Amino acid sequence: MTIRTLAGKDHGSDENLSSDEENSALNTSHVDYPPIYRGAPLKLSESMTAILTYITKHELDGREIVDLLNLINLHCKQEENEMRTSLYLFKKYFEGNKDISIFVEVPLIPQLQRMYSQEEFYKNLSYKNNRKKQNESNIEDIYDGQVYKELEQSGFFLNPDSLNFFMMLNADGVPVFKSSKKSLWPFFFSVLELPPNLRVKKEFTLIGGPWFGGKPMVNIILGKLLSSLKIIRKGFDVTPFGSDKTSTAKGLVLAATSDLPAKAMLLGMHTHSGAYSCHICKIKGESIKIESKKKKKGKQGNIRKKVQEDGEIENKDENENQKSSSVWVFRYEKDRDLRQQKEMITFGENAQKLLVATGDEKSHVFGVKHPSILFKIMFNTVKGFGIDDLHTLYLGTIKSLVRLWFDAKHGGEPFSIRKYLPVIGPMKTYSCFHSESLNGEFLKMIHGTRYVETQLASGCFLISQLPHKLAALQNKKTKDYCFKVLHPSLKLMKNEEVCKQPLIFTVGIYKKLSACQFHVKDLVQEYQHGNSTDISTFLRLKKDRTLFACRGPSYTRCSKTNSYTCSFVHDNAVNFGAIELFLKISSITPESAKFLAIIEKANTEVLCIGDKRVPHIKTYELTGNFIAVPVENLLKLLFRVEVDDLSYVCDPV
């Protein structure tokens, strides 16, 4: 981990660190830490990871952290004690003993090398080749975009091991203290070749570094990251999962996303309320005044009564007092002039010359105020900077516009662009929800204005290393403790693993098959091995990310939630029904045990509205017929809806 100041003075810059030193500064998993005290069951690294997990979950402040550290220390032997009992020393442990600064640079290459060594990351880099599109002509992900295809056709992915990748940059500020204007600006990179659900996992999110202070000097920050990004673009060594050979991987920043104020800073442009502030076109725009009238008060409406000195009553219209404001508007122009990458660079250079010549800090060239290093980092900054959904789609104005543009009821209007739905960009690709969540993770680590650099360093550890530290823990009790603290809603009583691919395990305790349940014995005869086998029941089963449950009254919690209506495979076809019970049929050897779901089958038909079929909604009617199905054949839970005494099931989105 490299820590720098924005004034340009280096305290441990990458020019002074060898690659080995950079790796050791970032990744301390190979350090042979001592036990917290002589004879202790936990090493210092395990103890510190568990404590940080607890602090993160319960959002402890500085005083509470110190109290916790001292409480733990009270239970430890004092001989050869390695415990940290002060807030400074605790955070210093995660900082890596570097000097104080404002911008904490986290080397990108070691982060990527660690990711390539992990099975989940490496095997999912081929997602784009295996995905199933709804329609081949749709733009459903970033791979369907023009810039991505141009680079793909240029030969960027001509790598026999399919190791090359594209990245998306995200940077956004978040205020830290109410009494100060200082803000936190983490710079994140996500790998676009991963499936959407993995792109947002924090263990697969690259951290360029967090910055803390006033308004960020973006060019200095990006300048610190430029050298690493150049190396990544040319190629760097990785050892992929399952291989002992070194290969070369290449990466390129293809896209970026942020809110409008951050976008203006990253591009070196006017904010969205200034002339030529659109980063896509060169329409100047204009300021339009808006007048808002005050609200009427009381029964008298807009008449205010005032008793003058002479006792007369004066009536005054309150509407005379009006509050005016303005908004910057871009009127539609049919022959609009779009921005180009090369001219944006030229505009920035000319704006810099103009500033030097005139000294006017408000000077600009077509909205560009100064050159931006982002144009050296991204392949095509103009086309690659997306519009995110968090700051646009879910706000009132854009939400109304989207409905007008795309709702079927407006299909006949001249403003409707519903017919162009197949070529619209997918908002999830440029979403800022993920980075906003990670910003919150960083904020949890800042408890005061002192030692901010060590707090930021521990924040980097939390985001980039804590998931890997947890996975690498050897002490099972420590690992279980951290998992339960971080995931209180997932405190499942994992009983027995059924299989690994897909990951299936039983949840809860086993009970002997009761007399009132003997009717199921006839359904499971083909799975029994002799008369000596035992049959047990259990109420829940986890398959990958889905928790299946039996319907009530067997499992009373399902009286309010439906986790039993499902689809499953039977006789080489997809069927539908309700899970009545889970069974374990024991055998002489544990590996020969059978795990079954007793399901009441349902008749279903695709819903038709007029002559149109609605394939994701089906009519649903239980038949009273039960079958036994291996739990591996369960597919997914369905939404069940009751309308006018009729039942329907819907596929989850």
XYZ file of C-alpha atoms in Angstrom, residues 6-506:
501
model
C -1.523 15.686 -2.951
C 1.174 18.325 -2.666
C 3.370 15.987 -4.672
C 5.686 14.860 -1.892
C 6.094 11.100 -1.857
C 6.280 9.010 1.261
C 6.912 5.556 -0.141
C 6.153 6.013 -3.820
C 6.217 3.204 -6.338
C 9.560 4.509 -7.618
C 11.054 3.667 -4.215
C 9.395 0.303 -3.739
C 10.319 -2.921 -5.497
C 7.492 -5.125 -6.725
C 8.120 -7.542 -3.851
C 7.861 -4.734 -1.337
C 4.641 -3.505 -2.933
C 3.170 -6.990 -2.701
C 4.139 -7.337 0.936
C 2.726 -3.917 1.741
C -0.633 -4.874 0.253
C -0.899 -8.538 1.097
C 0.186 -9.616 4.546
C -1.410 -13.050 4.396
C 1.968 -14.812 4.234
C 3.416 -13.102 7.328
C 3.968 -15.598 10.142
C 2.201 -13.674 12.906
C 2.760 -14.776 16.514
C -0.092 -15.864 18.796
C -1.784 -13.028 20.705
C -0.095 -14.405 23.828
C 2.072 -17.413 24.618
C 0.012 -20.573 24.169
C -3.025 -18.765 22.722
C -5.218 -20.639 20.187
C -5.369 -17.581 17.886
C -2.639 -15.843 15.958
C -2.511 -12.048 15.997
C -3.752 -11.845 12.380
C -6.773 -14.037 13.168
C -7.609 -12.052 16.284
C -7.338 -8.687 14.513
C -9.488 -9.891 11.605
C -12.202 -11.134 13.975
C -12.148 -7.874 15.976
C -12.376 -5.757 12.816
C -15.309 -7.884 11.654
C -17.150 -7.152 14.900
C -16.330 -3.423 14.739
C -17.547 -3.205 11.147
C -20.812 -4.990 11.805
C -21.767 -2.964 14.880
C -20.290 0.345 13.636
C -18.408 1.066 16.846
C -16.988 4.528 17.460
C -13.461 5.184 18.687
C -14.287 5.019 22.419
C -16.222 1.762 21.983
C -13.330 0.234 20.027
C -10.874 1.056 22.818
C -13.225 -0.424 25.431
C -13.560 -3.606 23.391
C -9.792 -3.939 22.932
C -9.189 -3.499 26.657
C -11.924 -5.984 27.517
C -10.338 -8.608 25.264
C -6.900 -7.825 26.664
C -8.264 -8.372 30.180
C -8.937 -12.013 29.268
C -5.459 -12.605 27.821
C -2.283 -13.693 29.522
C 0.055 -10.751 29.890
C 3.243 -12.685 29.108
C 4.417 -12.011 25.549
C 1.093 -10.270 24.870
C 0.677 -8.962 21.306
C -2.770 -7.379 21.775
C -3.351 -3.784 20.627
C -5.184 -1.783 23.266
C -5.165 1.723 21.735
C -7.143 2.926 18.716
C -3.986 4.251 17.065
C -2.069 0.952 17.344
C -5.092 -1.045 16.243
C -5.488 0.976 13.047
C -1.725 1.158 12.599
C -1.754 -2.637 12.310
C -3.901 -2.461 9.169
C -2.089 0.557 7.751
C 1.139 -1.338 7.152
C 3.354 1.126 9.102
C 3.456 3.791 6.371
C 3.860 7.512 6.782
C 0.971 9.957 7.102
C -0.624 11.317 3.938
C -3.970 12.177 2.344
C -4.180 9.907 -0.690
C -3.672 6.192 -0.073
C -2.728 4.420 -3.293
C -3.434 0.701 -3.330
C -1.326 -0.976 -6.074
C -3.682 -2.436 -8.668
C -1.455 -5.193 -10.059
C -1.112 -7.215 -6.818
C -4.896 -7.017 -6.401
C -5.416 -8.419 -9.901
C -2.789 -11.129 -9.387
C -4.584 -12.263 -6.253
C -7.923 -12.333 -8.090
C -6.551 -14.480 -10.925
C -5.442 -17.063 -8.381
C -9.035 -17.514 -7.186
C -11.300 -20.078 -8.788
C -14.501 -17.995 -8.808
C -12.835 -15.036 -10.525
C -10.795 -16.945 -13.096
C -13.530 -19.360 -14.221
C -16.070 -16.562 -14.662
C -13.915 -14.403 -16.954
C -15.475 -16.297 -19.874
C -18.998 -15.197 -18.905
C -19.590 -13.147 -22.064
C -19.026 -16.242 -24.230
C -21.506 -18.350 -22.234
C -24.290 -15.855 -21.518
C -27.749 -16.352 -23.005
C -29.203 -13.241 -24.635
C -32.941 -12.586 -24.733
C -32.575 -11.316 -28.285
C -29.453 -11.315 -30.432
C -30.099 -7.743 -31.617
C -30.511 -6.368 -28.082
C -27.919 -4.319 -26.222
C -28.120 -6.266 -22.962
C -24.645 -5.701 -21.553
C -21.517 -3.702 -22.244
C -20.281 -6.404 -24.650
C -23.034 -5.366 -27.099
C -21.854 -1.753 -27.212
C -20.052 -0.103 -30.112
C -16.758 0.702 -28.334
C -16.438 -2.796 -26.866
C -16.986 -4.378 -30.271
C -14.439 -2.064 -31.887
C -11.757 -3.122 -29.422
C -12.759 -6.756 -29.726
C -12.388 -6.583 -33.500
C -9.016 -4.868 -33.144
C -7.597 -8.056 -31.638
C -7.441 -7.038 -27.989
C -8.785 -10.426 -26.915
C -6.483 -12.505 -29.128
C -5.143 -14.269 -26.036
C -5.112 -18.075 -26.008
C -5.930 -18.151 -22.290
C -8.735 -15.531 -22.469
C -7.033 -13.535 -19.723
C -7.575 -10.011 -21.081
C -10.238 -7.786 -19.584
C -11.810 -4.336 -19.525
C -12.456 -2.187 -16.460
C -14.916 0.480 -15.407
C -13.823 3.384 -13.183
C -16.086 4.837 -10.536
C -15.358 7.787 -8.261
C -17.779 9.690 -6.091
C -17.462 11.859 -3.010
C -19.220 11.355 0.288
C -19.176 13.837 3.208
C -17.521 12.534 6.354
C -18.192 15.071 9.115
C -21.184 17.370 9.515
C -18.976 20.109 10.948
C -16.432 19.989 8.138
C -16.406 20.269 4.349
C -13.969 17.384 4.077
C -15.110 14.436 2.018
C -14.005 10.925 1.173
C -13.330 9.949 -2.453
C -12.534 6.256 -3.075
C -11.536 5.350 -6.655
C -12.887 1.929 -7.663
C -12.407 -0.287 -10.730
C -14.637 -3.234 -11.642
C -13.824 -6.019 -14.117
C -16.443 -6.038 -16.887
C -15.776 -9.588 -18.110
C -17.295 -10.975 -14.903
C -21.040 -11.695 -14.640
C -23.017 -8.704 -13.287
C -23.474 -10.283 -9.847
C -19.706 -10.807 -9.449
C -18.711 -7.365 -10.736
C -20.264 -5.850 -7.609
C -18.665 -8.226 -5.091
C -16.252 -6.229 -2.988
C -13.594 -8.957 -3.124
C -13.541 -8.520 -6.911
C -13.574 -4.711 -6.792
C -10.210 -3.066 -7.416
C -9.343 -0.117 -5.195
C -7.165 2.530 -6.789
C -7.133 4.293 -3.447
C -9.204 6.526 -1.158
C -8.649 10.268 -0.941
C -9.642 12.405 2.022
C -9.897 16.182 2.165
C -11.632 19.083 0.432
C -12.365 19.298 -3.281
C -10.191 16.597 -4.889
C -7.390 17.406 -7.333
C -8.476 14.709 -9.760
C -5.530 15.029 -12.158
C -3.016 14.448 -9.368
C -4.936 11.405 -8.128
C -5.340 9.910 -11.616
C -1.701 10.742 -12.324
C -0.676 8.504 -9.431
C -2.687 5.634 -10.943
C -1.541 6.218 -14.526
C 1.754 4.305 -14.310
C 0.048 1.156 -12.976
C -2.696 1.376 -15.592
C -0.090 1.673 -18.364
C 1.612 -1.523 -17.156
C -1.749 -3.295 -16.965
C -2.515 -2.197 -20.543
C 0.831 -3.530 -21.858
C 0.565 -6.777 -19.914
C 1.476 -8.141 -16.488
C 2.246 -11.583 -15.061
C -0.456 -13.722 -13.465
C -0.646 -17.319 -12.273
C -4.233 -18.413 -13.024
C -6.139 -20.708 -10.712
C -5.252 -24.354 -11.216
C -2.010 -23.570 -13.058
C 1.603 -23.410 -11.919
C 2.701 -21.501 -15.022
C 2.928 -17.738 -15.396
C 0.798 -16.133 -18.117
C 0.325 -12.585 -19.364
C -2.918 -10.668 -18.857
C -3.862 -7.240 -20.207
C -6.459 -4.775 -18.984
C -7.869 -1.478 -20.233
C -10.217 1.096 -18.728
C -13.154 1.049 -21.119
C -15.878 2.820 -19.144
C -16.505 5.204 -16.263
C -19.520 6.273 -14.240
C -20.328 8.756 -11.481
C -22.816 11.456 -10.568
C -22.805 14.755 -12.515
C -20.550 16.845 -10.205
C -17.948 14.067 -10.087
C -18.209 13.569 -13.855
C -17.437 17.266 -14.432
C -14.316 17.041 -12.267
C -13.111 13.831 -13.908
C -13.562 15.304 -17.396
C -12.208 18.771 -16.503
C -15.482 20.391 -17.579
C -18.112 22.827 -16.387
C -20.667 21.455 -13.956
C -24.087 20.507 -15.313
C -25.434 24.034 -14.659
C -22.968 25.791 -16.963
C -22.527 26.551 -20.658
C -21.446 23.635 -22.889
C -21.622 21.304 -19.883
C -22.964 18.270 -21.755
C -20.145 15.757 -22.256
C -21.846 14.197 -25.297
C -22.698 17.177 -27.498
C -21.629 20.814 -27.949
C -25.016 22.485 -27.479
C -24.376 25.595 -25.388
C -27.660 25.649 -23.522
C -29.221 28.623 -21.798
C -30.329 29.765 -18.361
C -34.117 29.844 -17.882
C -35.640 31.674 -14.922
C -38.263 29.865 -12.870
C -40.658 31.681 -10.552
C -42.254 29.833 -7.654
C -45.143 31.309 -5.707
C -45.402 31.034 -1.959
C -48.030 28.709 -0.544
C -51.325 30.108 0.668
C -51.689 30.305 4.445
C -54.784 30.112 6.643
C -58.434 30.534 5.756
C -57.825 33.947 4.249
C -56.011 32.417 1.255
C -53.537 34.838 -0.220
C -54.927 37.842 1.683
C -52.866 39.073 4.600
C -54.514 41.314 7.121
C -52.465 43.977 8.814
C -53.731 46.378 11.390
C -52.208 49.770 10.744
C -51.572 52.393 13.349
C -54.837 54.192 12.536
C -56.847 51.011 13.112
C -57.647 50.371 9.433
C -57.150 46.941 7.872
C -54.898 46.699 4.824
C -55.301 43.797 2.378
C -52.121 42.751 0.617
C -51.699 40.067 -2.024
C -49.005 37.607 -0.835
C -48.315 36.604 -4.420
C -46.450 39.860 -4.835
C -43.582 38.176 -2.922
C -42.240 35.620 -5.375
C -39.073 33.588 -5.212
C -37.217 33.151 -8.503
C -34.519 30.646 -9.497
C -32.962 29.454 -12.724
C -32.138 26.186 -14.431
C -29.757 25.416 -17.291
C -31.662 24.049 -20.260
C -30.444 22.349 -23.452
C -32.999 22.876 -26.183
C -33.318 20.145 -28.772
C -31.329 20.706 -31.968
C -31.821 18.392 -34.903
C -28.315 18.863 -36.323
C -26.378 18.736 -33.071
C -22.577 18.531 -33.042
C -21.300 15.564 -31.025
C -18.034 15.637 -29.116
C -15.007 13.618 -30.221
C -12.135 12.227 -28.149
C -9.314 14.075 -29.971
C -11.018 17.468 -29.954
C -11.737 17.179 -26.231
C -7.995 16.780 -25.628
C -7.352 19.831 -27.821
C -10.029 21.842 -25.988
C -8.341 21.029 -22.676
C -4.915 22.118 -23.930
C -6.314 25.372 -25.365
C -8.228 26.080 -22.152
C -5.003 25.673 -20.185
C -3.230 28.174 -22.463
C -6.138 30.587 -22.116
C -5.971 30.362 -18.327
C -2.224 31.108 -18.347
C -2.701 34.050 -20.713
C -5.689 35.677 -18.996
C -5.560 34.394 -15.448
C -9.339 33.979 -15.609
C -10.266 30.795 -13.707
C -13.697 30.814 -15.367
C -12.214 30.546 -18.867
C -13.103 27.479 -20.923
C -13.230 26.132 -24.453
C -16.616 24.594 -25.265
C -17.102 23.815 -21.576
C -13.657 22.232 -21.078
C -11.721 24.050 -18.344
C -8.434 22.113 -18.318
C -6.833 18.899 -19.682
C -7.899 15.716 -17.906
C -5.627 12.705 -17.365
C -8.737 10.562 -17.729
C -8.279 10.911 -21.511
C -4.905 9.156 -21.134
C -6.461 6.404 -19.047
C -9.625 5.527 -21.003
C -9.796 4.242 -24.573
C -12.644 6.595 -25.520
C -13.662 8.891 -22.688
C -16.552 10.564 -24.537
C -18.320 7.354 -25.533
C -17.201 5.386 -22.493
C -18.549 7.686 -19.768
C -21.994 6.326 -19.010
C -25.143 7.727 -17.416
C -25.917 5.831 -14.227
C -29.380 4.880 -12.997
C -28.950 5.842 -9.328
C -28.675 9.583 -9.986
C -31.069 9.767 -12.942
C -33.589 6.974 -13.526
C -35.016 6.902 -10.003
C -35.450 10.669 -9.684
C -38.786 12.318 -10.470
C -38.099 14.054 -13.791
C -36.238 11.215 -15.508
C -38.664 8.655 -14.135
C -41.542 10.551 -15.741
C -39.654 10.909 -19.028
C -38.844 7.190 -19.154
C -42.517 6.379 -18.725
C -43.467 8.791 -21.505
C -40.814 7.384 -23.842
C -41.362 3.677 -23.273
C -44.809 2.897 -21.781
C -47.139 1.090 -24.166
C -50.014 3.518 -23.528
C -47.970 6.309 -25.142
C -46.875 4.150 -28.086
C -48.841 6.206 -30.620
C -47.457 9.573 -29.528
C -44.752 11.327 -31.609
C -42.420 11.441 -28.577
C -42.609 7.675 -27.978
C -39.422 5.703 -28.687
C -40.839 2.385 -27.537
C -39.994 0.815 -30.893
C -36.296 1.399 -30.174
C -36.308 -0.636 -26.950
C -34.031 -3.359 -28.437
C -31.222 -0.829 -28.979
C -31.404 1.041 -25.627
C -28.219 0.645 -23.242
C -28.531 -1.459 -20.133
C -28.543 0.744 -17.046
C -27.246 -1.950 -14.692
C -23.844 -1.819 -16.405
C -23.262 1.810 -15.383
C -25.033 1.659 -12.030
C -23.498 3.537 -9.072
C -25.372 1.561 -6.407
C -22.375 -0.724 -5.925
C -19.849 2.058 -5.374
C -22.207 4.004 -3.108
C -22.421 0.893 -0.942
C -18.633 0.598 -0.812
C -18.388 4.283 0.131
C -20.534 3.415 3.122
C -18.090 0.662 4.049
C -15.262 3.202 4.045
C -17.255 5.650 6.169
C -17.691 3.028 8.876
C -13.926 3.059 9.385
C -13.623 6.832 10.005
C -14.279 7.754 13.633
C -12.578 11.133 13.946
C -10.301 13.726 12.374
C -7.083 12.334 13.897
C -5.007 9.667 12.150
C -7.224 9.782 9.057
C -4.496 8.077 7.017
C -4.541 4.981 9.241
C -8.324 4.949 9.150
C -8.294 5.035 5.344
C -5.721 2.255 5.284
C -7.892 0.033 7.468
C -10.790 0.904 5.154
C -8.759 -0.366 2.201
C -8.120 -3.541 4.144
C -11.829 -3.910 4.871
C -12.823 -3.620 1.228
C -9.992 -5.424 -0.554
C -8.620 -7.927 1.920
C -11.191 -8.812 4.589
C -13.122 -11.266 2.349
C -9.853 -13.016 1.432
C -8.657 -12.979 5.045
C -11.912 -14.593 6.121
C -11.666 -17.259 3.432
C -8.061 -18.029 4.424
C -8.763 -18.427 8.151
C -7.666 -21.870 9.350
C -9.273 -21.678 12.772
C -12.850 -22.896 12.236
C -14.263 -21.232 15.349
C -12.861 -17.869 14.292
C -14.192 -18.326 10.760
C -17.688 -19.258 11.988
C -17.696 -16.330 14.394
C -16.836 -13.800 11.652
C -19.437 -15.259 9.294
C -22.202 -15.083 11.902
C -21.309 -11.504 12.822
C -21.284 -10.301 9.196
C -24.331 -12.300 8.096
C -26.790 -12.450 10.997
C -29.688 -13.178 8.661
C -27.856 -16.210 7.287
C -27.344 -18.017 10.581
C -28.554 -21.261 9.077
C -28.070 -24.424 11.059
C -26.094 -26.157 8.315
C -26.548 -29.842 8.976
C -25.136 -31.932 6.149
C -23.672 -31.276 2.727
C -25.480 -33.104 -0.069
C -23.197 -32.153 -2.980
C -20.693 -29.468 -3.988
C -21.755 -28.639 -7.582
C -24.285 -27.177 -7.176
C -23.709 -26.525 -3.472
C -26.577 -28.173 -1.586
C -26.859 -28.706 2.150
C -29.623 -29.558 4.595
